[in-house]
Amino acid sequence: MTTASPKTVRAELADALDASRIARETAERELHRSIALRSRAAEALERTARRPGLDESERARLRAEYAAADHVVAERRAVFEKRQEFERAASVVARAFEAEATSASPLAAALLQLVGSKRGGTARHGALASGRTAPAARVRSPRPRTA
């Protein structure tokens, strides 16, 4: 397995951070759009609540539209949260690499090796091709998560 240079890993991490930021921003825009559509469906349903003589089939259609819009909001919120979490993780890895890149840290070595193996064509070389996995890098004292 080849080992990548710290410069290569920094570039890969920067690309990952950019891609994760763009994905999160896109998911956030889609979430906001779906929330707006759900709000419009709710307003349409509420406008018909006290209207006399409204056909019940029309109310059922409006309720179905609201339920569908609410389902879309839930799906897009889940996508947004996943992308947001991935962006946070990529940021943590990038900061940890920067902090450890100059030392003989297992994390830095693992990232260098991982990026080197990806650059070599496939992610499965040597021991990985035989089904064994590379040892995981352990972070001794992770920083506490904050909201």
Short mmCIF file of N, CA, C and O in Angstrom, two decimals:
data_model
loop_
_atom_site.label_atom_id
_atom_site.label_comp_id
_atom_site.label_asym_id
_atom_site.label_seq_id
_atom_site.Cartn_x
_atom_site.Cartn_y
_atom_site.Cartn_z
N MET A 1 0.84 -1.16 0.00
CA MET A 1 0.00 0.00 0.00
C MET A 1 0.89 1.23 0.00
O MET A 1 1.82 1.32 0.77
N THR A 2 0.60 2.17 -0.86
CA THR A 2 1.40 3.38 -0.93
C THR A 2 0.90 4.39 0.09
O THR A 2 -0.25 4.34 0.52
N THR A 3 1.78 5.30 0.45
CA THR A 3 1.41 6.33 1.39
C THR A 3 1.40 7.67 0.66
O THR A 3 2.32 7.98 -0.08
N ALA A 4 0.37 8.44 0.86
CA ALA A 4 0.24 9.74 0.23
C ALA A 4 1.02 10.77 1.03
O ALA A 4 1.33 10.59 2.20
N SER A 5 1.31 11.87 0.39
CA SER A 5 2.00 12.95 1.08
C SER A 5 0.99 13.77 1.88
O SER A 5 -0.19 13.78 1.57
N PRO A 6 1.47 14.46 2.91
CA PRO A 6 0.55 15.33 3.66
C PRO A 6 -0.14 16.36 2.77
O PRO A 6 -1.30 16.69 2.99
N LYS A 7 0.57 16.83 1.76
CA LYS A 7 -0.01 17.81 0.83
C LYS A 7 -1.20 17.20 0.09
O LYS A 7 -2.24 17.84 -0.08
N THR A 8 -1.06 15.95 -0.34
CA THR A 8 -2.13 15.25 -1.04
C THR A 8 -3.33 15.05 -0.12
O THR A 8 -4.47 15.26 -0.52
N VAL A 9 -3.06 14.66 1.12
CA VAL A 9 -4.15 14.45 2.07
C VAL A 9 -4.86 15.77 2.35
O VAL A 9 -6.09 15.82 2.40
N ARG A 10 -4.10 16.84 2.50
CA ARG A 10 -4.72 18.15 2.73
C ARG A 10 -5.64 18.51 1.56
O ARG A 10 -6.75 19.02 1.76
N ALA A 11 -5.18 18.26 0.34
CA ALA A 11 -6.00 18.56 -0.84
C ALA A 11 -7.26 17.70 -0.86
O ALA A 11 -8.36 18.20 -1.15
N GLU A 12 -7.11 16.41 -0.55
CA GLU A 12 -8.26 15.51 -0.51
C GLU A 12 -9.26 15.95 0.57
O GLU A 12 -10.47 15.94 0.35
N LEU A 13 -8.74 16.32 1.72
CA LEU A 13 -9.61 16.77 2.80
C LEU A 13 -10.31 18.09 2.44
O LEU A 13 -11.49 18.27 2.73
N ALA A 14 -9.59 18.99 1.79
CA ALA A 14 -10.20 20.24 1.36
C ALA A 14 -11.31 19.98 0.34
O ALA A 14 -12.39 20.58 0.42
N ASP A 15 -11.06 19.05 -0.59
CA ASP A 15 -12.09 18.69 -1.57
C ASP A 15 -13.31 18.08 -0.88
O ASP A 15 -14.45 18.38 -1.22
N ALA A 16 -13.05 17.21 0.11
CA ALA A 16 -14.15 16.58 0.85
C ALA A 16 -14.95 17.63 1.62
O ALA A 16 -16.18 17.57 1.66
N LEU A 17 -14.25 18.58 2.22
CA LEU A 17 -14.95 19.64 2.95
C LEU A 17 -15.81 20.48 2.01
O LEU A 17 -16.96 20.80 2.32
N ASP A 18 -15.26 20.84 0.85
CA ASP A 18 -16.02 21.62 -0.12
C ASP A 18 -17.25 20.85 -0.61
O ASP A 18 -18.36 21.39 -0.67
N ALA A 19 -17.05 19.59 -0.95
CA ALA A 19 -18.15 18.77 -1.44
C ALA A 19 -19.23 18.58 -0.37
O ALA A 19 -20.43 18.66 -0.67
N SER A 20 -18.81 18.36 0.86
CA SER A 20 -19.79 18.17 1.94
C SER A 20 -20.53 19.47 2.23
O SER A 20 -21.72 19.46 2.52
N ARG A 21 -19.84 20.60 2.15
CA ARG A 21 -20.50 21.90 2.36
C ARG A 21 -21.54 22.15 1.28
O ARG A 21 -22.67 22.54 1.55
N ILE A 22 -21.17 21.90 0.03
CA ILE A 22 -22.09 22.10 -1.09
C ILE A 22 -23.30 21.18 -0.96
O ILE A 22 -24.44 21.60 -1.17
N ALA A 23 -23.07 19.92 -0.60
CA ALA A 23 -24.17 18.97 -0.43
C ALA A 23 -25.09 19.41 0.69
O ALA A 23 -26.32 19.32 0.57
N ARG A 24 -24.51 19.89 1.79
CA ARG A 24 -25.33 20.35 2.91
C ARG A 24 -26.14 21.58 2.53
O ARG A 24 -27.33 21.69 2.83
N GLU A 25 -25.51 22.53 1.83
CA GLU A 25 -26.22 23.73 1.41
C GLU A 25 -27.37 23.40 0.46
O GLU A 25 -28.46 23.98 0.55
N THR A 26 -27.14 22.47 -0.46
CA THR A 26 -28.19 22.05 -1.38
C THR A 26 -29.34 21.40 -0.63
O THR A 26 -30.51 21.71 -0.87
N ALA A 27 -29.02 20.52 0.30
CA ALA A 27 -30.05 19.86 1.10
C ALA A 27 -30.82 20.88 1.94
O ALA A 27 -32.04 20.76 2.11
N GLU A 28 -30.11 21.88 2.44
CA GLU A 28 -30.76 22.91 3.25
C GLU A 28 -31.75 23.72 2.40
O GLU A 28 -32.87 24.00 2.83
N ARG A 29 -31.34 24.08 1.18
CA ARG A 29 -32.25 24.81 0.29
C ARG A 29 -33.48 23.97 -0.04
O ARG A 29 -34.62 24.48 -0.02
N GLU A 30 -33.28 22.69 -0.32
CA GLU A 30 -34.40 21.81 -0.63
C GLU A 30 -35.33 21.66 0.57
O GLU A 30 -36.55 21.63 0.42
N LEU A 31 -34.75 21.59 1.76
CA LEU A 31 -35.57 21.51 2.97
C LEU A 31 -36.41 22.77 3.13
O LEU A 31 -37.62 22.69 3.39
N HIS A 32 -35.81 23.94 2.96
CA HIS A 32 -36.55 25.20 3.10
C HIS A 32 -37.67 25.30 2.05
O HIS A 32 -38.77 25.76 2.37
N ARG A 33 -37.38 24.86 0.83
CA ARG A 33 -38.40 24.87 -0.21
C ARG A 33 -39.56 23.96 0.16
O ARG A 33 -40.73 24.33 -0.01
N SER A 34 -39.25 22.78 0.67
CA SER A 34 -40.33 21.84 1.01
C SER A 34 -41.14 22.35 2.21
O SER A 34 -42.35 22.13 2.27
N ILE A 35 -40.48 23.04 3.14
CA ILE A 35 -41.21 23.62 4.27
C ILE A 35 -42.17 24.71 3.77
O ILE A 35 -43.31 24.79 4.23
N ALA A 36 -41.72 25.50 2.82
CA ALA A 36 -42.59 26.54 2.26
C ALA A 36 -43.79 25.92 1.55
O ALA A 36 -44.93 26.41 1.70
N LEU A 37 -43.55 24.85 0.80
CA LEU A 37 -44.67 24.18 0.11
C LEU A 37 -45.64 23.57 1.12
O LEU A 37 -46.86 23.62 0.93
N ARG A 38 -45.12 23.01 2.19
CA ARG A 38 -46.00 22.45 3.22
C ARG A 38 -46.81 23.56 3.88
O ARG A 38 -48.01 23.38 4.16
N SER A 39 -46.21 24.72 4.10
CA SER A 39 -46.93 25.86 4.70
C SER A 39 -48.07 26.31 3.80
O SER A 39 -49.17 26.61 4.28
N ARG A 40 -47.81 26.35 2.49
CA ARG A 40 -48.87 26.73 1.55
C ARG A 40 -50.00 25.71 1.57
O ARG A 40 -51.18 26.08 1.52
N ALA A 41 -49.66 24.44 1.65
CA ALA A 41 -50.69 23.41 1.71
C ALA A 41 -51.50 23.54 3.00
O ALA A 41 -52.73 23.37 3.00
N ALA A 42 -50.84 23.86 4.11
CA ALA A 42 -51.54 24.04 5.38
C ALA A 42 -52.47 25.25 5.32
O ALA A 42 -53.61 25.18 5.81
N GLU A 43 -51.99 26.32 4.72
CA GLU A 43 -52.83 27.52 4.60
C GLU A 43 -54.06 27.24 3.75
O GLU A 43 -55.17 27.68 4.09
N ALA A 44 -53.89 26.52 2.65
CA ALA A 44 -55.03 26.18 1.79
C ALA A 44 -56.03 25.32 2.56
O ALA A 44 -57.25 25.52 2.44
N LEU A 45 -55.55 24.40 3.34
CA LEU A 45 -56.42 23.54 4.14
C LEU A 45 -57.15 24.35 5.20
O LEU A 45 -58.36 24.19 5.40
N GLU A 46 -56.46 25.26 5.85
CA GLU A 46 -57.08 26.07 6.90
C GLU A 46 -58.10 27.05 6.33
O GLU A 46 -59.11 27.35 6.97
N ARG A 47 -57.84 27.57 5.13
CA ARG A 47 -58.81 28.50 4.52
C ARG A 47 -60.15 27.82 4.26
O ARG A 47 -61.18 28.47 4.25
N THR A 48 -60.12 26.53 4.04
CA THR A 48 -61.36 25.81 3.74
C THR A 48 -62.05 25.29 4.99
O THR A 48 -63.16 24.78 4.91
N ALA A 49 -61.42 25.43 6.16
CA ALA A 49 -61.96 24.84 7.39
C ALA A 49 -63.33 25.38 7.76
O ALA A 49 -64.20 24.63 8.19
N ARG A 50 -63.54 26.66 7.60
CA ARG A 50 -64.81 27.27 8.03
C ARG A 50 -65.69 27.68 6.86
O ARG A 50 -66.70 28.35 7.06
N ARG A 51 -65.30 27.29 5.70
CA ARG A 51 -66.08 27.66 4.52
C ARG A 51 -67.29 26.73 4.40
O ARG A 51 -67.14 25.52 4.28
N PRO A 52 -68.48 27.29 4.43
CA PRO A 52 -69.68 26.45 4.34
C PRO A 52 -69.87 25.92 2.91
O PRO A 52 -69.50 26.57 1.93
N GLY A 53 -70.41 24.74 2.84
CA GLY A 53 -70.76 24.17 1.55
C GLY A 53 -69.59 23.60 0.77
O GLY A 53 -69.74 23.31 -0.42
N LEU A 54 -68.45 23.45 1.40
CA LEU A 54 -67.30 22.90 0.71
C LEU A 54 -67.46 21.40 0.55
O LEU A 54 -67.85 20.70 1.49
N ASP A 55 -67.19 20.92 -0.61
CA ASP A 55 -67.28 19.50 -0.90
C ASP A 55 -66.23 18.76 -0.07
O ASP A 55 -65.07 19.15 -0.01
N GLU A 56 -66.64 17.70 0.60
CA GLU A 56 -65.72 16.94 1.46
C GLU A 56 -64.59 16.30 0.65
O GLU A 56 -63.49 16.13 1.17
N SER A 57 -64.84 15.99 -0.59
CA SER A 57 -63.77 15.41 -1.41
C SER A 57 -62.66 16.44 -1.64
O SER A 57 -61.48 16.08 -1.71
N GLU A 58 -63.03 17.70 -1.71
CA GLU A 58 -62.02 18.76 -1.85
C GLU A 58 -61.18 18.87 -0.58
O GLU A 58 -59.96 19.02 -0.64
N ARG A 59 -61.84 18.78 0.57
CA ARG A 59 -61.10 18.80 1.85
C ARG A 59 -60.18 17.59 1.95
O ARG A 59 -59.04 17.71 2.40
N ALA A 60 -60.63 16.45 1.51
CA ALA A 60 -59.80 15.24 1.55
C ALA A 60 -58.59 15.41 0.65
O ALA A 60 -57.47 15.00 1.00
N ARG A 61 -58.79 16.02 -0.51
CA ARG A 61 -57.66 16.28 -1.43
C ARG A 61 -56.65 17.22 -0.79
O ARG A 61 -55.44 16.98 -0.84
N LEU A 62 -57.13 18.28 -0.12
CA LEU A 62 -56.23 19.22 0.54
C LEU A 62 -55.48 18.57 1.70
O LEU A 62 -54.29 18.83 1.91
N ARG A 63 -56.17 17.69 2.45
CA ARG A 63 -55.50 16.97 3.53
C ARG A 63 -54.41 16.05 2.97
O ARG A 63 -53.32 15.94 3.55
N ALA A 64 -54.72 15.40 1.86
CA ALA A 64 -53.74 14.51 1.23
C ALA A 64 -52.53 15.31 0.73
O ALA A 64 -51.38 14.86 0.86
N GLU A 65 -52.78 16.48 0.16
CA GLU A 65 -51.67 17.33 -0.29
C GLU A 65 -50.79 17.74 0.88
O GLU A 65 -49.56 17.75 0.79
N TYR A 66 -51.42 18.11 2.01
CA TYR A 66 -50.65 18.48 3.18
C TYR A 66 -49.84 17.30 3.70
O TYR A 66 -48.65 17.44 4.03
N ALA A 67 -50.45 16.14 3.77
CA ALA A 67 -49.75 14.94 4.26
C ALA A 67 -48.55 14.61 3.36
O ALA A 67 -47.47 14.27 3.85
N ALA A 68 -48.73 14.72 2.06
CA ALA A 68 -47.63 14.46 1.13
C ALA A 68 -46.52 15.48 1.32
O ALA A 68 -45.33 15.13 1.33
N ALA A 69 -46.89 16.75 1.48
CA ALA A 69 -45.89 17.80 1.69
C ALA A 69 -45.15 17.59 3.01
O ALA A 69 -43.94 17.79 3.09
N ASP A 70 -45.86 17.15 4.02
CA ASP A 70 -45.24 16.88 5.32
C ASP A 70 -44.27 15.72 5.21
O ASP A 70 -43.19 15.74 5.82
N HIS A 71 -44.62 14.71 4.44
CA HIS A 71 -43.74 13.56 4.22
C HIS A 71 -42.45 14.00 3.51
O HIS A 71 -41.35 13.57 3.88
N VAL A 72 -42.58 14.87 2.52
CA VAL A 72 -41.41 15.38 1.81
C VAL A 72 -40.51 16.16 2.75
O VAL A 72 -39.27 16.03 2.72
N VAL A 73 -41.10 16.97 3.62
CA VAL A 73 -40.31 17.73 4.60
C VAL A 73 -39.52 16.77 5.50
O VAL A 73 -38.32 16.97 5.75
N ALA A 74 -40.17 15.72 5.96
CA ALA A 74 -39.48 14.76 6.84
C ALA A 74 -38.31 14.09 6.11
O ALA A 74 -37.22 13.95 6.67
N GLU A 75 -38.53 13.71 4.86
CA GLU A 75 -37.45 13.08 4.08
C GLU A 75 -36.29 14.05 3.87
O GLU A 75 -35.13 13.68 4.02
N ARG A 76 -36.62 15.28 3.49
CA ARG A 76 -35.56 16.26 3.22
C ARG A 76 -34.85 16.68 4.49
O ARG A 76 -33.65 16.97 4.47
N ARG A 77 -35.55 16.70 5.60
CA ARG A 77 -34.89 17.01 6.88
C ARG A 77 -33.89 15.90 7.22
O ARG A 77 -32.78 16.18 7.67
N ALA A 78 -34.27 14.66 6.99
CA ALA A 78 -33.36 13.54 7.26
C ALA A 78 -32.12 13.63 6.38
O ALA A 78 -31.00 13.43 6.85
N VAL A 79 -32.31 13.95 5.10
CA VAL A 79 -31.16 14.11 4.19
C VAL A 79 -30.28 15.25 4.65
O VAL A 79 -29.05 15.13 4.70
N PHE A 80 -30.90 16.37 5.00
CA PHE A 80 -30.14 17.52 5.47
C PHE A 80 -29.33 17.18 6.71
O PHE A 80 -28.14 17.51 6.81
N GLU A 81 -29.94 16.49 7.67
CA GLU A 81 -29.24 16.15 8.90
C GLU A 81 -28.07 15.21 8.63
O GLU A 81 -27.00 15.34 9.23
N LYS A 82 -28.24 14.26 7.72
CA LYS A 82 -27.14 13.35 7.36
C LYS A 82 -25.99 14.13 6.72
O LYS A 82 -24.82 13.91 7.04
N ARG A 83 -26.33 15.02 5.82
CA ARG A 83 -25.28 15.79 5.15
C ARG A 83 -24.61 16.76 6.11
O ARG A 83 -23.40 16.99 6.02
N GLN A 84 -25.36 17.30 7.03
CA GLN A 84 -24.79 18.19 8.03
C GLN A 84 -23.83 17.42 8.93
O GLN A 84 -22.74 17.90 9.25
N GLU A 85 -24.22 16.22 9.32
CA GLU A 85 -23.37 15.39 10.17
C GLU A 85 -22.09 14.99 9.42
O GLU A 85 -21.00 15.01 10.00
N PHE A 86 -22.21 14.68 8.15
CA PHE A 86 -21.03 14.34 7.36
C PHE A 86 -20.10 15.55 7.24
O PHE A 86 -18.89 15.41 7.34
N GLU A 87 -20.67 16.72 7.05
CA GLU A 87 -19.85 17.92 6.97
C GLU A 87 -19.09 18.15 8.28
O GLU A 87 -17.91 18.46 8.28
N ARG A 88 -19.78 17.95 9.40
CA ARG A 88 -19.11 18.09 10.70
C ARG A 88 -17.98 17.07 10.83
O ARG A 88 -16.89 17.39 11.30
N ALA A 89 -18.25 15.84 10.43
CA ALA A 89 -17.23 14.79 10.54
C ALA A 89 -16.03 15.11 9.67
O ALA A 89 -14.88 14.96 10.09
N ALA A 90 -16.27 15.56 8.44
CA ALA A 90 -15.17 15.92 7.55
C ALA A 90 -14.36 17.06 8.15
O ALA A 90 -13.11 17.06 8.08
N SER A 91 -15.02 18.00 8.77
CA SER A 91 -14.34 19.12 9.41
C SER A 91 -13.49 18.65 10.58
O SER A 91 -12.35 19.09 10.75
N VAL A 92 -14.03 17.74 11.38
CA VAL A 92 -13.28 17.21 12.53
C VAL A 92 -12.04 16.47 12.04
O VAL A 92 -10.94 16.65 12.58
N VAL A 93 -12.19 15.64 11.01
CA VAL A 93 -11.06 14.88 10.48
C VAL A 93 -10.01 15.84 9.93
O VAL A 93 -8.81 15.67 10.18
N ALA A 94 -10.44 16.86 9.19
CA ALA A 94 -9.48 17.81 8.63
C ALA A 94 -8.71 18.55 9.73
O ALA A 94 -7.49 18.70 9.64
N ARG A 95 -9.43 18.99 10.76
CA ARG A 95 -8.75 19.68 11.87
C ARG A 95 -7.81 18.74 12.61
O ARG A 95 -6.70 19.13 12.97
N ALA A 96 -8.25 17.52 12.81
CA ALA A 96 -7.39 16.55 13.51
C ALA A 96 -6.15 16.26 12.69
O ALA A 96 -5.05 16.16 13.22
N PHE A 97 -6.30 16.14 11.39
CA PHE A 97 -5.14 15.88 10.53
C PHE A 97 -4.17 17.04 10.60
O PHE A 97 -2.96 16.85 10.73
N GLU A 98 -4.68 18.25 10.52
CA GLU A 98 -3.81 19.42 10.59
C GLU A 98 -3.06 19.46 11.92
O GLU A 98 -1.90 19.81 11.97
N ALA A 99 -3.75 19.10 12.98
CA ALA A 99 -3.11 19.12 14.30
C ALA A 99 -2.07 18.01 14.45
O ALA A 99 -1.09 18.18 15.16
N GLU A 100 -2.27 16.90 13.76
CA GLU A 100 -1.42 15.72 13.95
C GLU A 100 -0.47 15.44 12.78
O GLU A 100 0.34 14.53 12.86
N ALA A 101 -0.58 16.18 11.69
CA ALA A 101 0.17 15.85 10.47
C ALA A 101 1.68 15.88 10.66
O ALA A 101 2.40 15.12 10.02
N THR A 102 2.16 16.73 11.51
CA THR A 102 3.61 16.84 11.68
C THR A 102 4.16 15.84 12.70
O THR A 102 5.37 15.68 12.80
N SER A 103 3.29 15.19 13.44
CA SER A 103 3.75 14.22 14.43
C SER A 103 3.65 12.81 13.87
O SER A 103 3.22 12.60 12.75
N ALA A 104 4.03 11.86 14.66
CA ALA A 104 3.94 10.46 14.26
C ALA A 104 2.60 9.89 14.73
O ALA A 104 2.52 8.79 15.23
N SER A 105 1.55 10.65 14.56
CA SER A 105 0.23 10.27 15.03
C SER A 105 -0.35 9.11 14.22
O SER A 105 -0.23 9.07 13.00
N PRO A 106 -1.00 8.15 14.89
CA PRO A 106 -1.66 7.06 14.16
C PRO A 106 -2.76 7.57 13.24
O PRO A 106 -2.97 7.02 12.17
N LEU A 107 -3.46 8.64 13.64
CA LEU A 107 -4.51 9.20 12.80
C LEU A 107 -3.92 9.75 11.51
O LEU A 107 -4.40 9.47 10.42
N ALA A 108 -2.89 10.54 11.63
CA ALA A 108 -2.27 11.11 10.43
C ALA A 108 -1.72 10.00 9.54
O ALA A 108 -1.89 10.04 8.32
N ALA A 109 -1.09 9.01 10.13
CA ALA A 109 -0.55 7.90 9.35
C ALA A 109 -1.66 7.14 8.64
O ALA A 109 -1.52 6.76 7.47
N ALA A 110 -2.76 6.92 9.33
CA ALA A 110 -3.88 6.20 8.73
C ALA A 110 -4.47 6.98 7.56
O ALA A 110 -4.80 6.42 6.52
N LEU A 111 -4.62 8.29 7.73
CA LEU A 111 -5.15 9.11 6.64
C LEU A 111 -4.19 9.15 5.46
O LEU A 111 -4.62 9.08 4.31
N LEU A 112 -2.92 9.28 5.74
CA LEU A 112 -1.93 9.27 4.66
C LEU A 112 -2.00 7.95 3.90
O LEU A 112 -1.97 7.92 2.67
N GLN A 113 -2.11 6.86 4.62
CA GLN A 113 -2.17 5.54 3.99
C GLN A 113 -3.47 5.37 3.21
O GLN A 113 -3.47 4.86 2.10
N LEU A 114 -4.58 5.82 3.77
CA LEU A 114 -5.87 5.70 3.10
C LEU A 114 -5.88 6.47 1.79
O LEU A 114 -6.26 5.94 0.75
N VAL A 115 -5.46 7.72 1.83
CA VAL A 115 -5.46 8.52 0.62
C VAL A 115 -4.47 7.95 -0.39
O VAL A 115 -4.74 7.91 -1.59
N GLY A 116 -3.34 7.45 0.09
CA GLY A 116 -2.38 6.81 -0.82
C GLY A 116 -2.97 5.61 -1.51
O GLY A 116 -2.76 5.38 -2.69
N SER A 117 -3.74 4.81 -0.78
CA SER A 117 -4.35 3.63 -1.39
C SER A 117 -5.43 4.02 -2.39
O SER A 117 -5.59 3.38 -3.41
N LYS A 118 -6.17 5.06 -2.11
CA LYS A 118 -7.20 5.53 -3.04
C LYS A 118 -6.56 6.06 -4.32
O LYS A 118 -7.07 5.86 -5.40
N ARG A 119 -5.46 6.75 -4.18
CA ARG A 119 -4.75 7.29 -5.34
C ARG A 119 -4.13 6.19 -6.19
O ARG A 119 -3.94 6.35 -7.36
N GLY A 120 -3.82 5.06 -5.55
CA GLY A 120 -3.18 3.96 -6.25
C GLY A 120 -4.11 3.22 -7.20
O GLY A 120 -3.71 2.28 -7.84
N GLY A 121 -5.35 3.59 -7.30
CA GLY A 121 -6.27 2.94 -8.22
C GLY A 121 -7.50 2.41 -7.52
O GLY A 121 -8.60 2.76 -7.86
N THR A 122 -7.31 1.54 -6.54
CA THR A 122 -8.45 1.02 -5.81
C THR A 122 -8.15 1.11 -4.34
O THR A 122 -7.00 1.26 -3.93
N ALA A 123 -9.16 0.94 -3.55
CA ALA A 123 -8.98 1.01 -2.11
C ALA A 123 -8.52 -0.33 -1.54
O ALA A 123 -8.21 -0.43 -0.38
N ARG A 124 -8.48 -1.37 -2.36
CA ARG A 124 -8.15 -2.70 -1.84
C ARG A 124 -6.80 -3.14 -2.37
O ARG A 124 -6.67 -3.56 -3.50
N HIS A 125 -5.80 -3.04 -1.54
CA HIS A 125 -4.45 -3.47 -1.86
C HIS A 125 -3.93 -4.34 -0.73
O HIS A 125 -4.36 -4.21 0.41
N GLY A 126 -2.98 -5.15 -1.01
CA GLY A 126 -2.27 -5.90 0.03
C GLY A 126 -3.18 -6.62 0.99
O GLY A 126 -3.96 -7.47 0.61
N ALA A 127 -3.08 -6.27 2.26
CA ALA A 127 -3.84 -6.94 3.30
C ALA A 127 -5.34 -6.75 3.11
O ALA A 127 -6.12 -7.64 3.43
N LEU A 128 -5.73 -5.61 2.58
CA LEU A 128 -7.16 -5.37 2.39
C LEU A 128 -7.74 -6.31 1.35
O LEU A 128 -8.89 -6.72 1.45
N ALA A 129 -6.97 -6.68 0.33
CA ALA A 129 -7.46 -7.57 -0.71
C ALA A 129 -7.70 -8.97 -0.16
O ALA A 129 -8.52 -9.72 -0.67
N SER A 130 -7.00 -9.35 0.88
CA SER A 130 -7.17 -10.68 1.44
C SER A 130 -8.34 -10.75 2.43
O SER A 130 -8.58 -11.79 3.01
N GLY A 131 -9.04 -9.64 2.59
CA GLY A 131 -10.18 -9.64 3.49
C GLY A 131 -9.88 -9.08 4.86
O GLY A 131 -10.77 -8.82 5.64
N ARG A 132 -8.60 -8.91 5.19
CA ARG A 132 -8.25 -8.32 6.47
C ARG A 132 -8.40 -6.81 6.37
O ARG A 132 -8.26 -6.24 5.31
N THR A 133 -8.66 -6.20 7.46
CA THR A 133 -8.80 -4.75 7.46
C THR A 133 -7.61 -4.12 8.14
O THR A 133 -6.97 -4.72 8.99
N ALA A 134 -7.34 -2.90 7.75
CA ALA A 134 -6.25 -2.15 8.36
C ALA A 134 -6.67 -1.77 9.78
O ALA A 134 -7.85 -1.57 10.05
N PRO A 135 -5.72 -1.68 10.70
CA PRO A 135 -6.09 -1.28 12.06
C PRO A 135 -6.63 0.14 12.08
O PRO A 135 -6.16 1.01 11.34
N ALA A 136 -7.63 0.34 12.87
CA ALA A 136 -8.23 1.66 12.97
C ALA A 136 -7.37 2.56 13.85
O ALA A 136 -6.79 2.12 14.83
N ALA A 137 -7.32 3.83 13.48
CA ALA A 137 -6.61 4.80 14.30
C ALA A 137 -7.50 5.15 15.48
O ALA A 137 -8.70 5.33 15.34
N ARG A 138 -6.93 5.23 16.64
CA ARG A 138 -7.69 5.56 17.83
C ARG A 138 -7.36 6.97 18.27
O ARG A 138 -6.21 7.35 18.34
N VAL A 139 -8.36 7.71 18.55
CA VAL A 139 -8.19 9.05 19.08
C VAL A 139 -8.36 8.94 20.58
O VAL A 139 -9.39 8.48 21.07
N ARG A 140 -7.34 9.32 21.31
CA ARG A 140 -7.35 9.09 22.76
C ARG A 140 -8.37 9.92 23.50
O ARG A 140 -9.08 9.45 24.34
N SER A 141 -8.42 11.20 23.22
CA SER A 141 -9.34 12.05 23.97
C SER A 141 -10.11 12.94 23.01
O SER A 141 -9.73 14.08 22.79
N PRO A 142 -11.21 12.43 22.45
CA PRO A 142 -11.96 13.26 21.53
C PRO A 142 -12.58 14.45 22.25
O PRO A 142 -12.94 14.36 23.42
N ARG A 143 -12.65 15.53 21.53
CA ARG A 143 -13.26 16.72 22.10
C ARG A 143 -14.76 16.48 22.27
O ARG A 143 -15.37 15.82 21.45
N PRO A 144 -15.35 16.99 23.33
CA PRO A 144 -16.79 16.79 23.52
C PRO A 144 -17.57 17.50 22.43
O PRO A 144 -17.17 18.55 21.94
N ARG A 145 -18.67 16.88 22.04
CA ARG A 145 -19.54 17.47 21.02
C ARG A 145 -20.35 18.60 21.65
O ARG A 145 -20.81 18.51 22.77
N THR A 146 -20.51 19.65 20.90
CA THR A 146 -21.33 20.76 21.36
C THR A 146 -22.41 21.01 20.35
O THR A 146 -22.31 20.66 19.18
N ALA A 147 -23.48 21.60 20.80
CA ALA A 147 -24.62 21.85 19.92
C ALA A 147 -24.40 23.06 19.07
O ALA A 147 -23.65 23.90 19.23
#
